PDB file of N, CA, C and O in Angstrom:
ATOM      1  N   MET A   1      -4.969 -82.265  25.659  1.00  0.00           N
ATOM      2  CA  MET A   1      -6.029 -81.646  26.377  1.00  0.00           C
ATOM      3  C   MET A   1      -7.045 -82.749  26.867  1.00  0.00           C
ATOM      4  O   MET A   1      -7.509 -82.619  27.989  1.00  0.00           O
ATOM      5  N   LYS A   2      -7.259 -83.757  26.076  1.00  0.00           N
ATOM      6  CA  LYS A   2      -8.203 -84.811  26.465  1.00  0.00           C
ATOM      7  C   LYS A   2      -7.683 -85.535  27.651  1.00  0.00           C
ATOM      8  O   LYS A   2      -8.460 -85.970  28.489  1.00  0.00           O
ATOM      9  N   VAL A   3      -6.374 -85.692  27.817  1.00  0.00           N
ATOM     10  CA  VAL A   3      -5.805 -86.398  28.977  1.00  0.00           C
ATOM     11  C   VAL A   3      -6.154 -85.565  30.234  1.00  0.00           C
ATOM     12  O   VAL A   3      -6.587 -86.113  31.232  1.00  0.00           O
ATOM     13  N   LYS A   4      -5.953 -84.241  30.199  1.00  0.00           N
ATOM     14  CA  LYS A   4      -6.216 -83.394  31.379  1.00  0.00           C
ATOM     15  C   LYS A   4      -7.729 -83.414  31.689  1.00  0.00           C
ATOM     16  O   LYS A   4      -8.086 -83.542  32.867  1.00  0.00           O
ATOM     17  N   VAL A   5      -8.562 -83.295  30.679  1.00  0.00           N
ATOM     18  CA  VAL A   5      -9.983 -83.379  30.894  1.00  0.00           C
ATOM     19  C   VAL A   5     -10.433 -84.674  31.510  1.00  0.00           C
ATOM     20  O   VAL A   5     -11.178 -84.753  32.458  1.00  0.00           O
ATOM     21  N   ALA A   6      -9.878 -85.843  30.932  1.00  0.00           N
ATOM     22  CA  ALA A   6     -10.206 -87.102  31.493  1.00  0.00           C
ATOM     23  C   ALA A   6      -9.809 -87.284  32.971  1.00  0.00           C
ATOM     24  O   ALA A   6     -10.571 -87.808  33.799  1.00  0.00           O
ATOM     25  N   GLU A   7      -8.705 -86.749  33.343  1.00  0.00           N
ATOM     26  CA  GLU A   7      -8.243 -86.784  34.735  1.00  0.00           C
ATOM     27  C   GLU A   7      -9.179 -86.004  35.662  1.00  0.00           C
ATOM     28  O   GLU A   7      -9.579 -86.494  36.721  1.00  0.00           O
ATOM     29  N   LYS A   8      -9.579 -84.797  35.173  1.00  0.00           N
ATOM     30  CA  LYS A   8     -10.422 -83.905  35.976  1.00  0.00           C
ATOM     31  C   LYS A   8     -11.820 -84.583  36.132  1.00  0.00           C
ATOM     32  O   LYS A   8     -12.439 -84.650  37.194  1.00  0.00           O
ATOM     33  N   TRP A   9     -12.391 -85.054  35.020  1.00  0.00           N
ATOM     34  CA  TRP A   9     -13.665 -85.695  35.046  1.00  0.00           C
ATOM     35  C   TRP A   9     -13.654 -86.944  35.838  1.00  0.00           C
ATOM     36  O   TRP A   9     -14.668 -87.205  36.549  1.00  0.00           O
ATOM     37  N   SER A  10     -12.633 -87.737  35.805  1.00  0.00           N
ATOM     38  CA  SER A  10     -12.515 -88.919  36.633  1.00  0.00           C
ATOM     39  C   SER A  10     -12.573 -88.508  38.131  1.00  0.00           C
ATOM     40  O   SER A  10     -13.283 -89.156  38.892  1.00  0.00           O
ATOM     41  N   GLU A  11     -11.843 -87.453  38.456  1.00  0.00           N
ATOM     42  CA  GLU A  11     -11.870 -86.981  39.867  1.00  0.00           C
ATOM     43  C   GLU A  11     -13.233 -86.492  40.253  1.00  0.00           C
ATOM     44  O   GLU A  11     -13.756 -86.847  41.336  1.00  0.00           O
ATOM     45  N   TRP A  12     -13.837 -85.645  39.441  1.00  0.00           N
ATOM     46  CA  TRP A  12     -15.218 -85.089  39.758  1.00  0.00           C
ATOM     47  C   TRP A  12     -16.280 -86.144  39.897  1.00  0.00           C
ATOM     48  O   TRP A  12     -17.184 -86.027  40.718  1.00  0.00           O
ATOM     49  N   ASN A  13     -16.206 -87.151  39.039  1.00  0.00           N
ATOM     50  CA  ASN A  13     -17.280 -88.145  38.913  1.00  0.00           C
ATOM     51  C   ASN A  13     -16.996 -89.406  39.685  1.00  0.00           C
ATOM     52  O   ASN A  13     -17.886 -90.256  39.743  1.00  0.00           O
ATOM     53  N   GLY A  14     -15.840 -89.568  40.303  1.00  0.00           N
ATOM     54  CA  GLY A  14     -15.508 -90.779  41.001  1.00  0.00           C
ATOM     55  C   GLY A  14     -15.569 -92.020  40.087  1.00  0.00           C
ATOM     56  O   GLY A  14     -15.946 -93.061  40.549  1.00  0.00           O
ATOM     57  N   ALA A  15     -15.175 -91.882  38.864  1.00  0.00           N
ATOM     58  CA  ALA A  15     -15.217 -92.976  37.924  1.00  0.00           C
ATOM     59  C   ALA A  15     -14.069 -92.800  36.931  1.00  0.00           C
ATOM     60  O   ALA A  15     -13.610 -91.679  36.657  1.00  0.00           O
ATOM     61  N   LYS A  16     -13.512 -93.914  36.461  1.00  0.00           N
ATOM     62  CA  LYS A  16     -12.403 -93.881  35.476  1.00  0.00           C
ATOM     63  C   LYS A  16     -12.891 -93.394  34.140  1.00  0.00           C
ATOM     64  O   LYS A  16     -13.834 -94.051  33.537  1.00  0.00           O
ATOM     65  N   ILE A  17     -12.418 -92.286  33.677  1.00  0.00           N
ATOM     66  CA  ILE A  17     -12.727 -91.739  32.360  1.00  0.00           C
ATOM     67  C   ILE A  17     -11.432 -91.609  31.560  1.00  0.00           C
ATOM     68  O   ILE A  17     -10.472 -91.024  32.081  1.00  0.00           O
ATOM     69  N   THR A  18     -11.452 -92.197  30.424  1.00  0.00           N
ATOM     70  CA  THR A  18     -10.203 -92.214  29.602  1.00  0.00           C
ATOM     71  C   THR A  18     -10.343 -91.142  28.507  1.00  0.00           C
ATOM     72  O   THR A  18     -11.460 -90.722  28.123  1.00  0.00           O
ATOM     73  N   PRO A  19      -9.260 -90.695  27.965  1.00  0.00           N
ATOM     74  CA  PRO A  19      -9.262 -89.716  26.903  1.00  0.00           C
ATOM     75  C   PRO A  19     -10.066 -90.197  25.699  1.00  0.00           C
ATOM     76  O   PRO A  19     -10.735 -89.426  24.998  1.00  0.00           O
ATOM     77  N   GLU A  20     -10.043 -91.489  25.499  1.00  0.00           N
ATOM     78  CA  GLU A  20     -10.732 -92.075  24.315  1.00  0.00           C
ATOM     79  C   GLU A  20     -12.238 -91.999  24.476  1.00  0.00           C
ATOM     80  O   GLU A  20     -13.000 -92.010  23.486  1.00  0.00           O
ATOM     81  N   MET A  21     -12.672 -91.839  25.744  1.00  0.00           N
ATOM     82  CA  MET A  21     -14.169 -91.761  25.986  1.00  0.00           C
ATOM     83  C   MET A  21     -14.651 -90.346  25.719  1.00  0.00           C
ATOM     84  O   MET A  21     -15.871 -90.129  25.588  1.00  0.00           O
ATOM     85  N   ILE A  22     -13.819 -89.394  25.654  1.00  0.00           N
ATOM     86  CA  ILE A  22     -14.253 -87.970  25.497  1.00  0.00           C
ATOM     87  C   ILE A  22     -14.433 -87.650  24.039  1.00  0.00           C
ATOM     88  O   ILE A  22     -13.597 -87.026  23.393  1.00  0.00           O
ATOM     89  N   ASN A  23     -15.502 -88.089  23.486  1.00  0.00           N
ATOM     90  CA  ASN A  23     -15.907 -87.780  22.173  1.00  0.00           C
ATOM     91  C   ASN A  23     -17.410 -87.517  22.209  1.00  0.00           C
ATOM     92  O   ASN A  23     -18.170 -88.379  22.637  1.00  0.00           O
ATOM     93  N   CYS A  24     -17.875 -86.361  21.825  1.00  0.00           N
ATOM     94  CA  CYS A  24     -19.280 -86.038  21.927  1.00  0.00           C
ATOM     95  C   CYS A  24     -19.628 -84.862  20.991  1.00  0.00           C
ATOM     96  O   CYS A  24     -18.892 -83.927  20.887  1.00  0.00           O
ATOM     97  N   VAL A  25     -20.718 -85.064  20.289  1.00  0.00           N
ATOM     98  CA  VAL A  25     -21.212 -84.007  19.395  1.00  0.00           C
ATOM     99  C   VAL A  25     -22.166 -83.085  20.040  1.00  0.00           C
ATOM    100  O   VAL A  25     -22.633 -82.074  19.431  1.00  0.00           O
ATOM    101  N   GLY A  26     -22.606 -83.452  21.270  1.00  0.00           N
ATOM    102  CA  GLY A  26     -23.569 -82.628  22.037  1.00  0.00           C
ATOM    103  C   GLY A  26     -24.831 -83.372  22.273  1.00  0.00           C
ATOM    104  O   GLY A  26     -25.184 -84.350  21.603  1.00  0.00           O
ATOM    105  N   CYS A  27     -25.537 -82.914  23.285  1.00  0.00           N
ATOM    106  CA  CYS A  27     -26.766 -83.551  23.761  1.00  0.00           C
ATOM    107  C   CYS A  27     -27.934 -83.543  22.743  1.00  0.00           C
ATOM    108  O   CYS A  27     -28.689 -84.445  22.670  1.00  0.00           O
ATOM    109  N   LYS A  28     -27.984 -82.458  22.062  1.00  0.00           N
ATOM    110  CA  LYS A  28     -29.186 -82.140  21.258  1.00  0.00           C
ATOM    111  C   LYS A  28     -29.170 -82.633  19.848  1.00  0.00           C
ATOM    112  O   LYS A  28     -30.176 -82.478  19.135  1.00  0.00           O
ATOM    113  N   ILE A  29     -28.084 -83.246  19.339  1.00  0.00           N
ATOM    114  CA  ILE A  29     -28.032 -83.658  17.971  1.00  0.00           C
ATOM    115  C   ILE A  29     -27.600 -85.165  17.912  1.00  0.00           C
ATOM    116  O   ILE A  29     -26.892 -85.624  18.802  1.00  0.00           O
ATOM    117  N   PRO A  30     -28.016 -85.827  16.878  1.00  0.00           N
ATOM    118  CA  PRO A  30     -27.657 -87.231  16.733  1.00  0.00           C
ATOM    119  C   PRO A  30     -26.102 -87.368  16.581  1.00  0.00           C
ATOM    120  O   PRO A  30     -25.465 -86.495  15.997  1.00  0.00           O
ATOM    121  N   GLY A  31     -25.572 -88.463  17.040  1.00  0.00           N
ATOM    122  CA  GLY A  31     -24.150 -88.706  16.830  1.00  0.00           C
ATOM    123  C   GLY A  31     -23.512 -89.261  18.117  1.00  0.00           C
ATOM    124  O   GLY A  31     -24.199 -89.554  19.124  1.00  0.00           O
ATOM    125  N   VAL A  32     -22.170 -89.379  18.120  1.00  0.00           N
ATOM    126  CA  VAL A  32     -21.479 -89.954  19.197  1.00  0.00           C
ATOM    127  C   VAL A  32     -21.624 -89.125  20.459  1.00  0.00           C
ATOM    128  O   VAL A  32     -21.685 -87.906  20.423  1.00  0.00           O
ATOM    129  N   LYS A  33     -21.776 -89.845  21.589  1.00  0.00           N
ATOM    130  CA  LYS A  33     -21.988 -89.197  22.912  1.00  0.00           C
ATOM    131  C   LYS A  33     -20.954 -89.719  23.849  1.00  0.00           C
ATOM    132  O   LYS A  33     -20.520 -90.870  23.738  1.00  0.00           O
ATOM    133  N   PHE A  34     -20.621 -88.937  24.887  1.00  0.00           N
ATOM    134  CA  PHE A  34     -19.842 -89.372  25.988  1.00  0.00           C
ATOM    135  C   PHE A  34     -20.665 -90.385  26.768  1.00  0.00           C
ATOM    136  O   PHE A  34     -21.851 -90.119  27.033  1.00  0.00           O
ATOM    137  N   PRO A  35     -20.088 -91.548  27.138  1.00  0.00           N
ATOM    138  CA  PRO A  35     -20.923 -92.620  27.751  1.00  0.00           C
ATOM    139  C   PRO A  35     -21.719 -92.156  29.010  1.00  0.00           C
ATOM    140  O   PRO A  35     -22.865 -92.542  29.167  1.00  0.00           O
ATOM    141  N   PHE A  36     -21.103 -91.318  29.831  1.00  0.00           N
ATOM    142  CA  PHE A  36     -21.827 -90.862  31.006  1.00  0.00           C
ATOM    143  C   PHE A  36     -23.083 -90.101  30.575  1.00  0.00           C
ATOM    144  O   PHE A  36     -24.130 -90.329  31.127  1.00  0.00           O
ATOM    145  N   CYS A  37     -22.888 -89.153  29.669  1.00  0.00           N
ATOM    146  CA  CYS A  37     -24.040 -88.305  29.227  1.00  0.00           C
ATOM    147  C   CYS A  37     -25.087 -89.107  28.590  1.00  0.00           C
ATOM    148  O   CYS A  37     -26.288 -88.806  28.823  1.00  0.00           O
ATOM    149  N   GLU A  38     -24.742 -90.100  27.853  1.00  0.00           N
ATOM    150  CA  GLU A  38     -25.774 -90.882  27.102  1.00  0.00           C
ATOM    151  C   GLU A  38     -26.645 -91.682  27.999  1.00  0.00           C
ATOM    152  O   GLU A  38     -27.819 -91.777  27.796  1.00  0.00           O
ATOM    153  N   SER A  39     -26.076 -92.259  29.082  1.00  0.00           N
ATOM    154  CA  SER A  39     -26.906 -93.192  29.876  1.00  0.00           C
ATOM    155  C   SER A  39     -27.031 -92.852  31.336  1.00  0.00           C
ATOM    156  O   SER A  39     -27.919 -93.392  32.014  1.00  0.00           O
ATOM    157  N   MET A  40     -26.160 -92.013  31.920  1.00  0.00           N
ATOM    158  CA  MET A  40     -26.241 -91.806  33.317  1.00  0.00           C
ATOM    159  C   MET A  40     -26.484 -90.353  33.790  1.00  0.00           C
ATOM    160  O   MET A  40     -26.684 -90.064  35.010  1.00  0.00           O
ATOM    161  N   CYS A  41     -26.462 -89.413  32.902  1.00  0.00           N
ATOM    162  CA  CYS A  41     -26.519 -87.974  33.295  1.00  0.00           C
ATOM    163  C   CYS A  41     -27.917 -87.677  33.862  1.00  0.00           C
ATOM    164  O   CYS A  41     -28.943 -87.729  33.218  1.00  0.00           O
ATOM    165  N   ASN A  42     -27.921 -87.235  35.123  1.00  0.00           N
ATOM    166  CA  ASN A  42     -29.151 -86.892  35.827  1.00  0.00           C
ATOM    167  C   ASN A  42     -29.818 -85.628  35.244  1.00  0.00           C
ATOM    168  O   ASN A  42     -31.059 -85.495  35.244  1.00  0.00           O
ATOM    169  N   ILE A  43     -29.049 -84.776  34.667  1.00  0.00           N
ATOM    170  CA  ILE A  43     -29.568 -83.523  34.088  1.00  0.00           C
ATOM    171  C   ILE A  43     -30.333 -83.976  32.761  1.00  0.00           C
ATOM    172  O   ILE A  43     -31.503 -83.510  32.582  1.00  0.00           O
ATOM    173  N   LYS A  44     -29.731 -84.744  31.986  1.00  0.00           N
ATOM    174  CA  LYS A  44     -30.365 -85.180  30.719  1.00  0.00           C
ATOM    175  C   LYS A  44     -31.656 -85.980  30.999  1.00  0.00           C
ATOM    176  O   LYS A  44     -32.676 -85.824  30.388  1.00  0.00           O
ATOM    177  N   LYS A  45     -31.532 -86.903  31.991  1.00  0.00           N
ATOM    178  CA  LYS A  45     -32.718 -87.731  32.377  1.00  0.00           C
ATOM    179  C   LYS A  45     -33.876 -86.851  32.828  1.00  0.00           C
ATOM    180  O   LYS A  45     -34.995 -87.085  32.495  1.00  0.00           O
ATOM    181  N   CYS A  46     -33.539 -85.868  33.649  1.00  0.00           N
ATOM    182  CA  CYS A  46     -34.559 -84.993  34.175  1.00  0.00           C
ATOM    183  C   CYS A  46     -35.294 -84.243  33.051  1.00  0.00           C
ATOM    184  O   CYS A  46     -36.516 -84.158  33.032  1.00  0.00           O
ATOM    185  N   ALA A  47     -34.528 -83.670  32.124  1.00  0.00           N
ATOM    186  CA  ALA A  47     -35.115 -82.909  30.994  1.00  0.00           C
ATOM    187  C   ALA A  47     -35.996 -83.848  30.128  1.00  0.00           C
ATOM    188  O   ALA A  47     -37.116 -83.467  29.770  1.00  0.00           O
ATOM    189  N   GLU A  48     -35.506 -85.045  29.919  1.00  0.00           N
ATOM    190  CA  GLU A  48     -36.303 -85.995  29.128  1.00  0.00           C
ATOM    191  C   GLU A  48     -37.606 -86.383  29.827  1.00  0.00           C
ATOM    192  O   GLU A  48     -38.634 -86.489  29.211  1.00  0.00           O
ATOM    193  N   GLU A  49     -37.521 -86.624  31.169  1.00  0.00           N
ATOM    194  CA  GLU A  49     -38.720 -86.983  31.948  1.00  0.00           C
ATOM    195  C   GLU A  49     -39.735 -85.830  31.901  1.00  0.00           C
ATOM    196  O   GLU A  49     -40.946 -86.111  31.890  1.00  0.00           O
ATOM    197  N   LYS A  50     -39.269 -84.592  31.930  1.00  0.00           N
ATOM    198  CA  LYS A  50     -40.166 -83.453  31.913  1.00  0.00           C
ATOM    199  C   LYS A  50     -40.558 -83.068  30.465  1.00  0.00           C
ATOM    200  O   LYS A  50     -41.318 -82.136  30.295  1.00  0.00           O
ATOM    201  N   LYS A  51     -40.026 -83.833  29.520  1.00  0.00           N
ATOM    202  CA  LYS A  51     -40.321 -83.597  28.063  1.00  0.00           C
ATOM    203  C   LYS A  51     -39.820 -82.224  27.608  1.00  0.00           C
ATOM    204  O   LYS A  51     -40.507 -81.534  26.863  1.00  0.00           O
ATOM    205  N   PHE A  52     -38.673 -81.804  28.159  1.00  0.00           N
ATOM    206  CA  PHE A  52     -38.046 -80.493  27.786  1.00  0.00           C
ATOM    207  C   PHE A  52     -36.941 -80.747  26.836  1.00  0.00           C
ATOM    208  O   PHE A  52     -36.189 -81.744  26.927  1.00  0.00           O
ATOM    209  N   ALA A  53     -36.779 -79.866  25.848  1.00  0.00           N
ATOM    210  CA  ALA A  53     -35.623 -79.958  24.970  1.00  0.00           C
ATOM    211  C   ALA A  53     -34.284 -79.666  25.739  1.00  0.00           C
ATOM    212  O   ALA A  53     -33.306 -80.337  25.500  1.00  0.00           O
ATOM    213  N   THR A  54     -34.370 -78.675  26.664  1.00  0.00           N
ATOM    214  CA  THR A  54     -33.262 -78.360  27.488  1.00  0.00           C
ATOM    215  C   THR A  54     -33.761 -77.928  28.831  1.00  0.00           C
ATOM    216  O   THR A  54     -34.971 -77.683  29.054  1.00  0.00           O
ATOM    217  N   CYS A  55     -32.819 -77.683  29.758  1.00  0.00           N
ATOM    218  CA  CYS A  55     -33.209 -77.176  31.117  1.00  0.00           C
ATOM    219  C   CYS A  55     -33.719 -75.753  31.041  1.00  0.00           C
ATOM    220  O   CYS A  55     -34.354 -75.298  31.947  1.00  0.00           O
ATOM    221  N   GLY A  56     -33.456 -75.060  29.923  1.00  0.00           N
ATOM    222  CA  GLY A  56     -33.940 -73.686  29.771  1.00  0.00           C
ATOM    223  C   GLY A  56     -35.477 -73.636  29.809  1.00  0.00           C
ATOM    224  O   GLY A  56     -36.003 -72.545  30.007  1.00  0.00           O
ATOM    225  N   ASN A  57     -36.130 -74.732  29.598  1.00  0.00           N
ATOM    226  CA  ASN A  57     -37.619 -74.718  29.586  1.00  0.00           C
ATOM    227  C   ASN A  57     -38.134 -74.968  30.983  1.00  0.00           C
ATOM    228  O   ASN A  57     -39.372 -74.912  31.171  1.00  0.00           O
ATOM    229  N   CYS A  58     -37.304 -75.214  31.959  1.00  0.00           N
ATOM    230  CA  CYS A  58     -37.772 -75.571  33.331  1.00  0.00           C
ATOM    231  C   CYS A  58     -37.866 -74.372  34.210  1.00  0.00           C
ATOM    232  O   CYS A  58     -36.996 -73.517  34.252  1.00  0.00           O
ATOM    233  N   THR A  59     -38.959 -74.290  35.003  1.00  0.00           N
ATOM    234  CA  THR A  59     -39.114 -73.238  35.931  1.00  0.00           C
ATOM    235  C   THR A  59     -38.167 -73.263  37.156  1.00  0.00           C
ATOM    236  O   THR A  59     -37.988 -72.302  37.861  1.00  0.00           O
ATOM    237  N   GLU A  60     -37.578 -74.456  37.322  1.00  0.00           N
ATOM    238  CA  GLU A  60     -36.657 -74.614  38.465  1.00  0.00           C
ATOM    239  C   GLU A  60     -35.215 -74.370  38.071  1.00  0.00           C
ATOM    240  O   GLU A  60     -34.231 -74.687  38.810  1.00  0.00           O
ATOM    241  N   LEU A  61     -34.980 -73.790  36.891  1.00  0.00           N
ATOM    242  CA  LEU A  61     -33.654 -73.627  36.323  1.00  0.00           C
ATOM    243  C   LEU A  61     -32.677 -73.022  37.327  1.00  0.00           C
ATOM    244  O   LEU A  61     -31.565 -73.507  37.574  1.00  0.00           O
ATOM    245  N   LYS A  62     -33.025 -71.912  37.902  1.00  0.00           N
ATOM    246  CA  LYS A  62     -32.050 -71.195  38.826  1.00  0.00           C
ATOM    247  C   LYS A  62     -31.806 -71.855  40.106  1.00  0.00           C
ATOM    248  O   LYS A  62     -30.779 -71.667  40.731  1.00  0.00           O
ATOM    249  N   SER A  63     -32.660 -72.727  40.593  1.00  0.00           N
ATOM    250  CA  SER A  63     -32.529 -73.406  41.891  1.00  0.00           C
ATOM    251  C   SER A  63     -32.207 -74.891  41.726  1.00  0.00           C
ATOM    252  O   SER A  63     -32.084 -75.583  42.720  1.00  0.00           O
ATOM    253  N   CYS A  64     -31.989 -75.367  40.552  1.00  0.00           N
ATOM    254  CA  CYS A  64     -31.778 -76.795  40.308  1.00  0.00           C
ATOM    255  C   CYS A  64     -30.418 -77.278  40.830  1.00  0.00           C
ATOM    256  O   CYS A  64     -29.393 -76.794  40.425  1.00  0.00           O
ATOM    257  N   GLU A  65     -30.453 -78.245  41.726  1.00  0.00           N
ATOM    258  CA  GLU A  65     -29.231 -78.806  42.284  1.00  0.00           C
ATOM    259  C   GLU A  65     -28.507 -79.689  41.298  1.00  0.00           C
ATOM    260  O   GLU A  65     -27.264 -79.750  41.294  1.00  0.00           O
ATOM    261  N   LYS A  66     -29.255 -80.311  40.406  1.00  0.00           N
ATOM    262  CA  LYS A  66     -28.600 -81.169  39.370  1.00  0.00           C
ATOM    263  C   LYS A  66     -27.755 -80.305  38.388  1.00  0.00           C
ATOM    264  O   LYS A  66     -26.646 -80.657  38.084  1.00  0.00           O
ATOM    265  N   LEU A  67     -28.292 -79.198  38.001  1.00  0.00           N
ATOM    266  CA  LEU A  67     -27.641 -78.328  37.062  1.00  0.00           C
ATOM    267  C   LEU A  67     -26.525 -77.548  37.715  1.00  0.00           C
ATOM    268  O   LEU A  67     -25.579 -77.175  37.039  1.00  0.00           O
ATOM    269  N   LYS A  68     -26.583 -77.375  39.045  1.00  0.00           N
ATOM    270  CA  LYS A  68     -25.600 -76.576  39.794  1.00  0.00           C
ATOM    271  C   LYS A  68     -24.179 -77.073  39.557  1.00  0.00           C
ATOM    272  O   LYS A  68     -23.251 -76.293  39.507  1.00  0.00           O
ATOM    273  N   MET A  69     -24.014 -78.382  39.420  1.00  0.00           N
ATOM    274  CA  MET A  69     -22.613 -78.916  39.279  1.00  0.00           C
ATOM    275  C   MET A  69     -21.967 -78.433  37.972  1.00  0.00           C
ATOM    276  O   MET A  69     -20.781 -78.322  37.878  1.00  0.00           O
ATOM    277  N   ILE A  70     -22.787 -78.013  37.043  1.00  0.00           N
ATOM    278  CA  ILE A  70     -22.241 -77.471  35.764  1.00  0.00           C
ATOM    279  C   ILE A  70     -22.239 -75.941  35.790  1.00  0.00           C
ATOM    280  O   ILE A  70     -21.199 -75.334  35.467  1.00  0.00           O
ATOM    281  N   THR A  71     -23.310 -75.293  36.260  1.00  0.00           N
ATOM    282  CA  THR A  71     -23.346 -73.891  36.249  1.00  0.00           C
ATOM    283  C   THR A  71     -22.356 -73.218  37.278  1.00  0.00           C
ATOM    284  O   THR A  71     -21.979 -72.073  37.063  1.00  0.00           O
ATOM    285  N   ASP A  72     -21.997 -73.903  38.292  1.00  0.00           N
ATOM    286  CA  ASP A  72     -21.036 -73.360  39.248  1.00  0.00           C
ATOM    287  C   ASP A  72     -19.652 -73.164  38.607  1.00  0.00           C
ATOM    288  O   ASP A  72     -18.898 -72.276  38.931  1.00  0.00           O
ATOM    289  N   THR A  73     -19.295 -74.064  37.634  1.00  0.00           N
ATOM    290  CA  THR A  73     -18.016 -73.955  37.016  1.00  0.00           C
ATOM    291  C   THR A  73     -18.096 -73.214  35.704  1.00  0.00           C
ATOM    292  O   THR A  73     -17.019 -72.821  35.152  1.00  0.00           O
ATOM    293  N   ASN A  74     -19.303 -73.002  35.173  1.00  0.00           N
ATOM    294  CA  ASN A  74     -19.456 -72.257  33.884  1.00  0.00           C
ATOM    295  C   ASN A  74     -20.789 -71.494  33.888  1.00  0.00           C
ATOM    296  O   ASN A  74     -21.752 -71.944  33.384  1.00  0.00           O
ATOM    297  N   PRO A  75     -20.734 -70.309  34.487  1.00  0.00           N
ATOM    298  CA  PRO A  75     -21.947 -69.486  34.575  1.00  0.00           C
ATOM    299  C   PRO A  75     -22.500 -69.083  33.223  1.00  0.00           C
ATOM    300  O   PRO A  75     -23.727 -68.775  33.163  1.00  0.00           O
ATOM    301  N   ASP A  76     -21.793 -69.147  32.215  1.00  0.00           N
ATOM    302  CA  ASP A  76     -22.291 -68.804  30.873  1.00  0.00           C
ATOM    303  C   ASP A  76     -23.386 -69.744  30.446  1.00  0.00           C
ATOM    304  O   ASP A  76     -24.317 -69.357  29.754  1.00  0.00           O
ATOM    305  N   ILE A  77     -23.348 -70.980  30.899  1.00  0.00           N
ATOM    306  CA  ILE A  77     -24.357 -71.969  30.589  1.00  0.00           C
ATOM    307  C   ILE A  77     -25.705 -71.533  31.119  1.00  0.00           C
ATOM    308  O   ILE A  77     -26.696 -71.566  30.423  1.00  0.00           O
ATOM    309  N   LEU A  78     -25.719 -71.053  32.378  1.00  0.00           N
ATOM    310  CA  LEU A  78     -26.942 -70.590  32.966  1.00  0.00           C
ATOM    311  C   LEU A  78     -27.528 -69.398  32.227  1.00  0.00           C
ATOM    312  O   LEU A  78     -28.751 -69.348  31.915  1.00  0.00           O
ATOM    313  N   GLN A  79     -26.698 -68.480  31.773  1.00  0.00           N
ATOM    314  CA  GLN A  79     -27.165 -67.342  31.048  1.00  0.00           C
ATOM    315  C   GLN A  79     -27.753 -67.783  29.729  1.00  0.00           C
ATOM    316  O   GLN A  79     -28.788 -67.229  29.341  1.00  0.00           O
ATOM    317  N   ARG A  80     -27.135 -68.732  29.036  1.00  0.00           N
ATOM    318  CA  ARG A  80     -27.682 -69.239  27.764  1.00  0.00           C
ATOM    319  C   ARG A  80     -29.045 -69.890  27.992  1.00  0.00           C
ATOM    320  O   ARG A  80     -29.970 -69.740  27.200  1.00  0.00           O
ATOM    321  N   LEU A  81     -29.171 -70.710  29.014  1.00  0.00           N
ATOM    322  CA  LEU A  81     -30.404 -71.427  29.306  1.00  0.00           C
ATOM    323  C   LEU A  81     -31.460 -70.431  29.658  1.00  0.00           C
ATOM    324  O   LEU A  81     -32.648 -70.582  29.281  1.00  0.00           O
ATOM    325  N   GLU A  82     -31.152 -69.388  30.459  1.00  0.00           N
ATOM    326  CA  GLU A  82     -32.110 -68.349  30.816  1.00  0.00           C
ATOM    327  C   GLU A  82     -32.674 -67.682  29.559  1.00  0.00           C
ATOM    328  O   GLU A  82     -33.880 -67.278  29.572  1.00  0.00           O
ATOM    329  N   LYS A  83     -31.883 -67.460  28.533  1.00  0.00           N
ATOM    330  CA  LYS A  83     -32.394 -66.846  27.319  1.00  0.00           C
ATOM    331  C   LYS A  83     -33.463 -67.695  26.647  1.00  0.00           C
ATOM    332  O   LYS A  83     -34.330 -67.125  25.986  1.00  0.00           O
ATOM    333  N   GLU A  84     -33.405 -68.989  26.834  1.00  0.00           N
ATOM    334  CA  GLU A  84     -34.463 -69.903  26.309  1.00  0.00           C
ATOM    335  C   GLU A  84     -35.767 -69.635  26.934  1.00  0.00           C
ATOM    336  O   GLU A  84     -36.802 -69.924  26.363  1.00  0.00           O
ATOM    337  N   GLN A  85     -35.812 -69.125  28.176  1.00  0.00           N
ATOM    338  CA  GLN A  85     -36.992 -68.863  28.896  1.00  0.00           C
ATOM    339  C   GLN A  85     -37.726 -67.595  28.430  1.00  0.00           C
ATOM    340  O   GLN A  85     -38.898 -67.397  28.743  1.00  0.00           O
ATOM    341  N   GLN A  86     -37.023 -66.741  27.736  1.00  0.00           N
ATOM    342  CA  GLN A  86     -37.642 -65.496  27.289  1.00  0.00           C
ATOM    343  C   GLN A  86     -38.487 -65.637  26.080  1.00  0.00           C
ATOM    344  O   GLN A  86     -38.431 -66.384  25.271  1.00  0.00           O
TER     345      GLN A  86
END
């Protein structure tokens, strides 16, 4: 499965991503992170700059172009983030 994910992510991001790189415990907890997410993710950087725990705290959630690349392929993420606004 990691081989297939690495191929897709390489295609989507225009960068070589290997199966060995796909190890991540998630953005919000300490531990190993995927290199892109740790240092280059515009979504993560934006939330940190705005001092938000997640995008769910942002008033621009539904119109955010940065987040759109993820929510277009997984609408459940948007629904979960919207619950944080309530």
